[in-house]
Coordinates of N, CA and C in Angstrom, one line a residue:
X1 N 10.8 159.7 -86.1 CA 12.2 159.8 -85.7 C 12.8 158.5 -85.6
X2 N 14.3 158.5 -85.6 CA 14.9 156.9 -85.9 C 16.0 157.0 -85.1
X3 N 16.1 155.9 -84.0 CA 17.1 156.1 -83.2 C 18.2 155.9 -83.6
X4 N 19.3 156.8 -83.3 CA 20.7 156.8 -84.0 C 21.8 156.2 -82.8
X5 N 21.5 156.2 -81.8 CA 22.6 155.3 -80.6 C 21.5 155.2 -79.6
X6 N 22.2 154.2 -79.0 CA 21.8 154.2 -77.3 C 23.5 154.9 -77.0
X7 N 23.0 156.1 -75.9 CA 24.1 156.6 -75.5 C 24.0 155.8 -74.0
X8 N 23.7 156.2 -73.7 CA 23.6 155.3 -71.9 C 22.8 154.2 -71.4
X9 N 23.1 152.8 -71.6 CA 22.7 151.8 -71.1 C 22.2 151.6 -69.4
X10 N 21.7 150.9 -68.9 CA 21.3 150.6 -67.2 C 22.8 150.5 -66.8
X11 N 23.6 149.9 -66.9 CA 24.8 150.0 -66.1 C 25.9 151.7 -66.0
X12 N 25.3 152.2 -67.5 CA 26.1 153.3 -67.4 C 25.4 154.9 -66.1
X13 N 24.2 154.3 -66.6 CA 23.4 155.0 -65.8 C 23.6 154.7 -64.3
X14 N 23.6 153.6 -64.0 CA 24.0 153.3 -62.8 C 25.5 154.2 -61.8
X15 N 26.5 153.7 -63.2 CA 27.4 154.1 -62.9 C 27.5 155.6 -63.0
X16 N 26.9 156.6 -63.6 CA 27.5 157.9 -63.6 C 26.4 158.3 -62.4
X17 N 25.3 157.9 -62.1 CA 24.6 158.3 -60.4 C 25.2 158.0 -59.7
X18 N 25.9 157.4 -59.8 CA 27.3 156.8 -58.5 C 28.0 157.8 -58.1
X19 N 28.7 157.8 -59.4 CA 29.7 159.1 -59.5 C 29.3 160.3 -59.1
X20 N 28.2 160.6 -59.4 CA 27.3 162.4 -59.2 C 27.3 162.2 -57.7
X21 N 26.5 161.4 -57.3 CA 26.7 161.0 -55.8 C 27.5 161.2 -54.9
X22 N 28.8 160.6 -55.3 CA 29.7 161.0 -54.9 C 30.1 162.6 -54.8
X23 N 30.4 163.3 -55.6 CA 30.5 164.3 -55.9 C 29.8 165.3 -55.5
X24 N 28.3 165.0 -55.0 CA 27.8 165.7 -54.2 C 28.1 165.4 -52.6
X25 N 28.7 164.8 -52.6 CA 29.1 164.5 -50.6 C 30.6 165.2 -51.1
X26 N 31.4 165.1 -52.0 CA 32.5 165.8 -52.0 C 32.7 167.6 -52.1
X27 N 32.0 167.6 -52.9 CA 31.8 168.9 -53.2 C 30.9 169.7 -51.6
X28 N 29.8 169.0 -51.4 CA 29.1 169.7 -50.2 C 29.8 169.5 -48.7
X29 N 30.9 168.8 -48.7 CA 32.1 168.1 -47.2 C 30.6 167.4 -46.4
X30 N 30.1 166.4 -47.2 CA 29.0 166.0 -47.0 C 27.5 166.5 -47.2
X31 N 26.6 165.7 -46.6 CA 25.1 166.3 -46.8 C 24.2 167.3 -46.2
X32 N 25.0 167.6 -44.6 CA 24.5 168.9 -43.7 C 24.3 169.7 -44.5
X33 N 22.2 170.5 -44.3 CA 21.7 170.9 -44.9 C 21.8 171.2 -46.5
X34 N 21.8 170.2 -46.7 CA 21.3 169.3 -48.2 C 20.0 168.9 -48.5
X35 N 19.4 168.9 -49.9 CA 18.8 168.5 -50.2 C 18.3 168.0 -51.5
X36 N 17.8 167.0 -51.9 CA 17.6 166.5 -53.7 C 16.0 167.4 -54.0
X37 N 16.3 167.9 -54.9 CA 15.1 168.2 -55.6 C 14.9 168.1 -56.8
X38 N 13.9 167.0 -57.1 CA 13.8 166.1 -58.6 C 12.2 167.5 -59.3
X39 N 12.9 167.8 -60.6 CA 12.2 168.4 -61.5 C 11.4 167.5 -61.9
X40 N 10.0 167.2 -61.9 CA 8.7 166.4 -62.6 C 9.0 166.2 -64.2
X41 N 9.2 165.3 -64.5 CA 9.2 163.7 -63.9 C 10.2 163.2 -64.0
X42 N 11.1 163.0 -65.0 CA 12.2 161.6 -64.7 C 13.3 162.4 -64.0
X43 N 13.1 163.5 -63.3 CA 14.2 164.3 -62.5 C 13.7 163.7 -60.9
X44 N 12.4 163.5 -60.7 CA 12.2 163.0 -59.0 C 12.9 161.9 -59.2
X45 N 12.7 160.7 -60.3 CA 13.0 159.1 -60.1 C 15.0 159.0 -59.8
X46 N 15.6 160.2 -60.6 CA 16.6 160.5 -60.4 C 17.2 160.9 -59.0
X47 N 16.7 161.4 -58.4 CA 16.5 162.4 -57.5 C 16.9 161.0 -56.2
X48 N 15.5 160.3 -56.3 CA 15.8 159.2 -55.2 C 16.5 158.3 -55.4
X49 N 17.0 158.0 -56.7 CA 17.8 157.2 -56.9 C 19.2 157.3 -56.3
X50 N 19.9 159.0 -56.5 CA 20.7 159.6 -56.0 C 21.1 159.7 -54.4
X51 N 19.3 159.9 -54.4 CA 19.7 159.5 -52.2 C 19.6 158.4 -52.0
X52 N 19.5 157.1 -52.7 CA 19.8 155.7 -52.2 C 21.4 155.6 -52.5
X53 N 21.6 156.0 -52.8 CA 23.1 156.1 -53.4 C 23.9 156.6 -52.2
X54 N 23.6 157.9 -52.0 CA 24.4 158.7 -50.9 C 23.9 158.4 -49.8
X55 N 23.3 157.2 -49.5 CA 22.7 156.7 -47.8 C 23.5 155.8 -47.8
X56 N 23.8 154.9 -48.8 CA 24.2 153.8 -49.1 C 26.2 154.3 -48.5
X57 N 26.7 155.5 -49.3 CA 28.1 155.9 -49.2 C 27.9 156.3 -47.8
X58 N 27.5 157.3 -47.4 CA 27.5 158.0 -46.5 C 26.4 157.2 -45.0
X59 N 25.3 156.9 -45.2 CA 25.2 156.1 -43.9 C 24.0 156.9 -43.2
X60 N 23.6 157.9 -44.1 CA 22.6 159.1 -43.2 C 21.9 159.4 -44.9
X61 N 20.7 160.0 -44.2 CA 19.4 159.8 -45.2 C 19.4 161.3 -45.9
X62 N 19.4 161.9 -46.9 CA 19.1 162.8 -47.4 C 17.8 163.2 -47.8
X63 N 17.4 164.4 -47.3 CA 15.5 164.6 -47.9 C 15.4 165.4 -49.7
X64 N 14.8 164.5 -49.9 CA 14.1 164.9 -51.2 C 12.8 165.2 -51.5
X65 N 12.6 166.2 -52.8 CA 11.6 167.1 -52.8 C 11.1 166.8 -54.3
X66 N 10.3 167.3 -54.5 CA 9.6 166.8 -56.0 C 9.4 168.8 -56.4
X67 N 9.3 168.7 -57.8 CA 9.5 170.5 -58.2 C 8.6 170.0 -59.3
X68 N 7.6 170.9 -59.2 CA 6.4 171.4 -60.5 C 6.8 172.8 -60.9
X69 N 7.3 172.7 -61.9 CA 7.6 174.3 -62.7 C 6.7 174.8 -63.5
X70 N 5.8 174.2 -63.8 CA 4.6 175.0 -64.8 C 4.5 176.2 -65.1
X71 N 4.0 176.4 -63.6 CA 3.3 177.6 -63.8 C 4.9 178.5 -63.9
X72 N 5.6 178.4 -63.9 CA 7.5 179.2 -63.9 C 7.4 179.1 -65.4
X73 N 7.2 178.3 -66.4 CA 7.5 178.0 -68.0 C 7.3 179.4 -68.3
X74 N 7.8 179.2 -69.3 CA 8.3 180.5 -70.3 C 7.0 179.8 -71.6
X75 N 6.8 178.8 -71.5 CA 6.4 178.1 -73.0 C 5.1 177.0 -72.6
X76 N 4.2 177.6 -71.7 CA 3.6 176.3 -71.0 C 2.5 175.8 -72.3
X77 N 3.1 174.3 -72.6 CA 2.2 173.7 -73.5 C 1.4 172.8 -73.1
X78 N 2.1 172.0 -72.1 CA 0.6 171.0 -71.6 C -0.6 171.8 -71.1
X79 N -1.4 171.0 -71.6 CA -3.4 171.9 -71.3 C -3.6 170.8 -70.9
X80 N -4.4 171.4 -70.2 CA -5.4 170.2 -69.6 C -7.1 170.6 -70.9
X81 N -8.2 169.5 -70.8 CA -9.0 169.6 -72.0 C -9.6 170.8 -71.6
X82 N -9.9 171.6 -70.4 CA -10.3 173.2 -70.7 C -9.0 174.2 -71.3
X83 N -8.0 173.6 -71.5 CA -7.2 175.2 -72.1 C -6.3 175.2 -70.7
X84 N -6.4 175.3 -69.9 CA -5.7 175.3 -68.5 C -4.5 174.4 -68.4
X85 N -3.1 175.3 -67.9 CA -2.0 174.4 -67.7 C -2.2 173.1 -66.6
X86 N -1.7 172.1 -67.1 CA -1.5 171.1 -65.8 C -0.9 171.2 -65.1
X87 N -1.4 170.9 -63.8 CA -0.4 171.4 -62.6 C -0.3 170.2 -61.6
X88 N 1.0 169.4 -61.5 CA 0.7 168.4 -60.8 C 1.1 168.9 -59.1
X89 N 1.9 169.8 -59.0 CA 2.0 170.1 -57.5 C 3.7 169.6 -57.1
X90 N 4.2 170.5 -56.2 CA 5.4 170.4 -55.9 C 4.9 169.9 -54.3
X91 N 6.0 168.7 -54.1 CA 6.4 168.7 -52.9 C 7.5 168.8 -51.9
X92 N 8.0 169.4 -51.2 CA 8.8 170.0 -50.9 C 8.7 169.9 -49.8
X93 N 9.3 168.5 -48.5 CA 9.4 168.1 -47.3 C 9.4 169.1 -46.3
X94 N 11.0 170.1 -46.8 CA 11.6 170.8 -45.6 C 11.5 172.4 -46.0
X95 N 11.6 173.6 -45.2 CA 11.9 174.3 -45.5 C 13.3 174.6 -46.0
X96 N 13.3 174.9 -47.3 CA 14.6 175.1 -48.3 C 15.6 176.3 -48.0
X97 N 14.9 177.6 -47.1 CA 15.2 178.6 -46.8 C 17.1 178.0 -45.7
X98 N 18.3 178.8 -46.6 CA 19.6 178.3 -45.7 C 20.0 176.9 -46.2
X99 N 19.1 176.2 -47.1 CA 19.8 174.9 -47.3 C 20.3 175.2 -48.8
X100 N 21.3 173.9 -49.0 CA 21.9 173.5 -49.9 C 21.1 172.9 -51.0
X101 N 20.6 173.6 -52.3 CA 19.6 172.7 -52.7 C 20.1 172.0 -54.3
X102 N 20.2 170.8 -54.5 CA 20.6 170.3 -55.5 C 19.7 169.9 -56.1
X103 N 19.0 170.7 -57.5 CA 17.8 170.2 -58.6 C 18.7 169.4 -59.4
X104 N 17.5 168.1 -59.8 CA 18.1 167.2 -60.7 C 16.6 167.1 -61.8
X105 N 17.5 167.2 -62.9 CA 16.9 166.7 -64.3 C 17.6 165.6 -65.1
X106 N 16.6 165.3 -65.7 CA 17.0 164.2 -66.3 C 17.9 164.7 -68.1
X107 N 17.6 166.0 -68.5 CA 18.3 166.5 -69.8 C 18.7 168.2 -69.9
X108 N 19.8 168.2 -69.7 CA 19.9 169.8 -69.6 C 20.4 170.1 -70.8
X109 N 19.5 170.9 -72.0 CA 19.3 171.6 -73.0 C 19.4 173.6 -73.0
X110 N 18.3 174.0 -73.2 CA 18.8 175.2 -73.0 C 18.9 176.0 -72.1
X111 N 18.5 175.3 -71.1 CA 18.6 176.4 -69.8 C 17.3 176.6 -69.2
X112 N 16.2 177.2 -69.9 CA 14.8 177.1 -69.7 C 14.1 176.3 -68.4
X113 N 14.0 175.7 -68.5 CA 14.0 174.6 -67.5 C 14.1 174.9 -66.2
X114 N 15.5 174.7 -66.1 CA 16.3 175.2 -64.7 C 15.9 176.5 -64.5
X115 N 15.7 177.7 -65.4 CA 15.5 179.0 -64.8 C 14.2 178.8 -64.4
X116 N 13.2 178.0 -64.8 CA 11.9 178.1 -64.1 C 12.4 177.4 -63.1
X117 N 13.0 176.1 -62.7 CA 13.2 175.4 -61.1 C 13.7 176.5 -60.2
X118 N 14.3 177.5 -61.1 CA 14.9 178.5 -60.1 C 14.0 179.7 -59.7
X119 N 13.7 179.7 -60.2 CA 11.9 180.8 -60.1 C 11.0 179.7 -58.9
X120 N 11.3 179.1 -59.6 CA 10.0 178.5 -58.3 C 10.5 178.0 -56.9
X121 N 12.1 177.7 -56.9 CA 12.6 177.6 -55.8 C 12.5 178.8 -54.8
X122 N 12.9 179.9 -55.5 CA 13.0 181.1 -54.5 C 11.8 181.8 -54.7
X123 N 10.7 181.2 -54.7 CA 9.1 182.0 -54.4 C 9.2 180.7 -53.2
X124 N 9.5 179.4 -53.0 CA 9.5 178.8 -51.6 C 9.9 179.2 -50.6
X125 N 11.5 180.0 -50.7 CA 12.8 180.0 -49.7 C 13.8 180.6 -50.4
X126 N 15.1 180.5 -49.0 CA 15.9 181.6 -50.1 C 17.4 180.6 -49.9
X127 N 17.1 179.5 -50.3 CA 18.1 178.8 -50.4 C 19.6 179.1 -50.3
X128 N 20.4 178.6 -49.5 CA 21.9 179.4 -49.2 C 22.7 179.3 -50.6
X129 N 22.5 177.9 -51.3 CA 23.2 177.3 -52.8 C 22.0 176.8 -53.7
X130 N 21.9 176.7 -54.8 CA 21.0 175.9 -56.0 C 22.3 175.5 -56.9
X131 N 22.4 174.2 -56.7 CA 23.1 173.2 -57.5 C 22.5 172.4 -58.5
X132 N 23.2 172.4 -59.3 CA 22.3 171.5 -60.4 C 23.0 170.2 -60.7
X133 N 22.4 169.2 -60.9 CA 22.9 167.6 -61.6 C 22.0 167.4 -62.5
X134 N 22.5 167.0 -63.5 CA 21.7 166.5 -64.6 C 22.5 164.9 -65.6
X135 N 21.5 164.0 -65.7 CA 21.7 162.8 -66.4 C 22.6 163.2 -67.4
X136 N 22.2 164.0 -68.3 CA 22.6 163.9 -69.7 C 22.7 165.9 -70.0
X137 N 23.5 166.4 -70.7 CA 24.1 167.7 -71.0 C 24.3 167.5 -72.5
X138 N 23.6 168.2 -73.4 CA 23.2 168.2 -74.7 C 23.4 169.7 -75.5
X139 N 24.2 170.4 -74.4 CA 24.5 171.6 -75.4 C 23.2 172.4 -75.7
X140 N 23.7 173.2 -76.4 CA 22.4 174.4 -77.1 C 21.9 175.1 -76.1
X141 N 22.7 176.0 -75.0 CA 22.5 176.9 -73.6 C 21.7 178.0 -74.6
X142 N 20.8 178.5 -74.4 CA 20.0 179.5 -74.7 C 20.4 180.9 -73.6
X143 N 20.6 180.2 -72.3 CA 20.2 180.9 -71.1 C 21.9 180.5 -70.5
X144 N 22.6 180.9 -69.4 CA 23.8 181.1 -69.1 C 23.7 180.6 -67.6
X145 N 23.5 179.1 -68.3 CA 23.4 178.0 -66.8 C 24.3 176.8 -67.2
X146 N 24.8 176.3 -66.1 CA 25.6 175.4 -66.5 C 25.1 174.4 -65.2
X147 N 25.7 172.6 -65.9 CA 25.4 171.9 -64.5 C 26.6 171.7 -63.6
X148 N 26.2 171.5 -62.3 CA 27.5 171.5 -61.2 C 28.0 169.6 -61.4
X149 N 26.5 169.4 -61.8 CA 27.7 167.7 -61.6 C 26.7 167.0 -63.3
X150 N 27.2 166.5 -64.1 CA 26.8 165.8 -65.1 C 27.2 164.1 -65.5
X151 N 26.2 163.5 -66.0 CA 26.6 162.4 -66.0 C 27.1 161.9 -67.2
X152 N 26.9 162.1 -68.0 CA 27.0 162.4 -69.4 C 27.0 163.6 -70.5
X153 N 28.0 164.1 -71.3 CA 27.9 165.2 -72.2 C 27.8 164.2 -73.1
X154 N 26.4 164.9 -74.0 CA 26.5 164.3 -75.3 C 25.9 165.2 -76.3
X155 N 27.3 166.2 -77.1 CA 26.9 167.0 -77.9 C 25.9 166.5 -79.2
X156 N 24.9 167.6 -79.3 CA 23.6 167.2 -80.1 C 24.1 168.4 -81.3
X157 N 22.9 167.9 -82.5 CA 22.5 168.8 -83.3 C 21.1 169.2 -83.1
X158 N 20.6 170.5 -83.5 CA 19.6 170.9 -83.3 C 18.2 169.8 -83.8
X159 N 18.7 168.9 -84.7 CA 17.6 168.0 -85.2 C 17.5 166.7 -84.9
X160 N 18.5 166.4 -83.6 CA 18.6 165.5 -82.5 C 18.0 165.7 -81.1
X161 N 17.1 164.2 -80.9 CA 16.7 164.8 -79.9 C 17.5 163.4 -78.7
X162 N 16.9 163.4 -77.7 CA 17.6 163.1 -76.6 C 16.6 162.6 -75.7
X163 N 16.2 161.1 -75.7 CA 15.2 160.4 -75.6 C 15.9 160.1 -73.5
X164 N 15.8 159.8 -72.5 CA 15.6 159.8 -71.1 C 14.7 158.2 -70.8
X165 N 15.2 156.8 -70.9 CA 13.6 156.1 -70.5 C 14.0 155.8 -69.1
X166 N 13.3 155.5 -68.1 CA 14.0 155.2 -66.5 C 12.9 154.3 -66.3
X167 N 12.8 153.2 -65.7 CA 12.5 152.2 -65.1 C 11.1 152.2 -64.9
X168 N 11.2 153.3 -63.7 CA 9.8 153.9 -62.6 C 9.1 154.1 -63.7
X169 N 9.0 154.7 -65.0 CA 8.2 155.2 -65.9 C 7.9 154.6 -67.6
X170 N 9.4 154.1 -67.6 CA 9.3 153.3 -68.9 C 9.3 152.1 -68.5
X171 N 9.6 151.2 -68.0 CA 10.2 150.1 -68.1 C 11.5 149.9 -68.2
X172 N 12.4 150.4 -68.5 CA 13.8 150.3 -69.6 C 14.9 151.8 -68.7
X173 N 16.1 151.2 -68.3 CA 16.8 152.1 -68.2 C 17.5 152.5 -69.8
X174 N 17.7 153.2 -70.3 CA 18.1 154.0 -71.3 C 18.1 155.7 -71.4
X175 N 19.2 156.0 -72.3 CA 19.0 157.3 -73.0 C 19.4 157.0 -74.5
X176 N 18.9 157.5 -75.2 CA 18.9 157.4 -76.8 C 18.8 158.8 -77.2
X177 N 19.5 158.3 -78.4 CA 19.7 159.8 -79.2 C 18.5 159.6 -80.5
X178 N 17.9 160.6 -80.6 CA 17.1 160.1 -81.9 C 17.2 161.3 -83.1
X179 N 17.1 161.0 -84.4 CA 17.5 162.2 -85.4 C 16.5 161.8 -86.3
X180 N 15.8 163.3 -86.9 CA 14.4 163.3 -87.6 C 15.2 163.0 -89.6

């Protein structure tokens, strides 16, 4: 594959977690019973990045939760070397049952995804809201989900993919677009 843009640099990224941030204290009339829940992996690093953000505006701590959807996939391809899905384990601070819960991913594609975060949220609790934020919004909804706060739309073609690198994991803030 051959990278065709950088769509979001470290500053832009910076700046549209700002903004989602914001938007989640506007939209919720703040953070009472709130909570971040980062989809494994570059959706946790987002996740806390987002509540350093809204401690930072607002002055009070928000709890965040880490979400393993595996065993929720519709498509589970990672194996571990016996044949067996990988399962790295959710954690999940508070009871979610009555709260406000805002999953964050790092690329919302067809929906897939999020219906498993939503499958696995409500076998935890029965959540009063499930909000979604996502980095980057790429089109191609398979499934009839939309995000509540996005940082970026960047319409794709099917033979584009949509590369995520974050700090905690790569080295490198970026998103890239890459075409085969």
């Amino acid at each position: 594959m051959n990278e065709k843009a950088i769509v979001l640099d470290e500053q832009a990224i910076r700046r549209a977690l700002t903004r989602i941030a914001h938007e989640i204290i506007e939209k919720n009339r703040g953070i009472e019973h709130c909570i971040l829940i980062g989809i494994r992996t570059r959706g946790i690093f987002l996740a806390n990045r987002l509540a350093e953000r809204i401690n930072q505006i607002e002055g009070k701590e928000i709890q965040v939760g880490e979400l393993d959807i595996t065993l929720y996939r519709d498509d589970l391809t990672k194996k571990t070397h016996d044949g067996e899905p990988q399962i790295l384990g959710s954690d999940i601070p508070v009871d979610i049952t009555d709260k406000k819960v805002v999953v964050i991913d790092d690329v919302l594609f067809t929906g897939r995804t999020i219906r498993a975060a939503m499958d696995a949220l409500v076998d935890m609790g029965r959540p009063s809201q499930i909000q979604l934020a996502v980095l980057v919004d790429r089109g191609h909804r398979e499934l009839p989900i939309r995000a509540d706060y996005v940082g970026k739309n960047v319409p794709t073609s099917h033979s584009e993919k949509i590369a995520v690198a974050l700090t905690e994991v790569d080295g490198i803030d970026q998103v890239s677009i890459f075409e085969n």
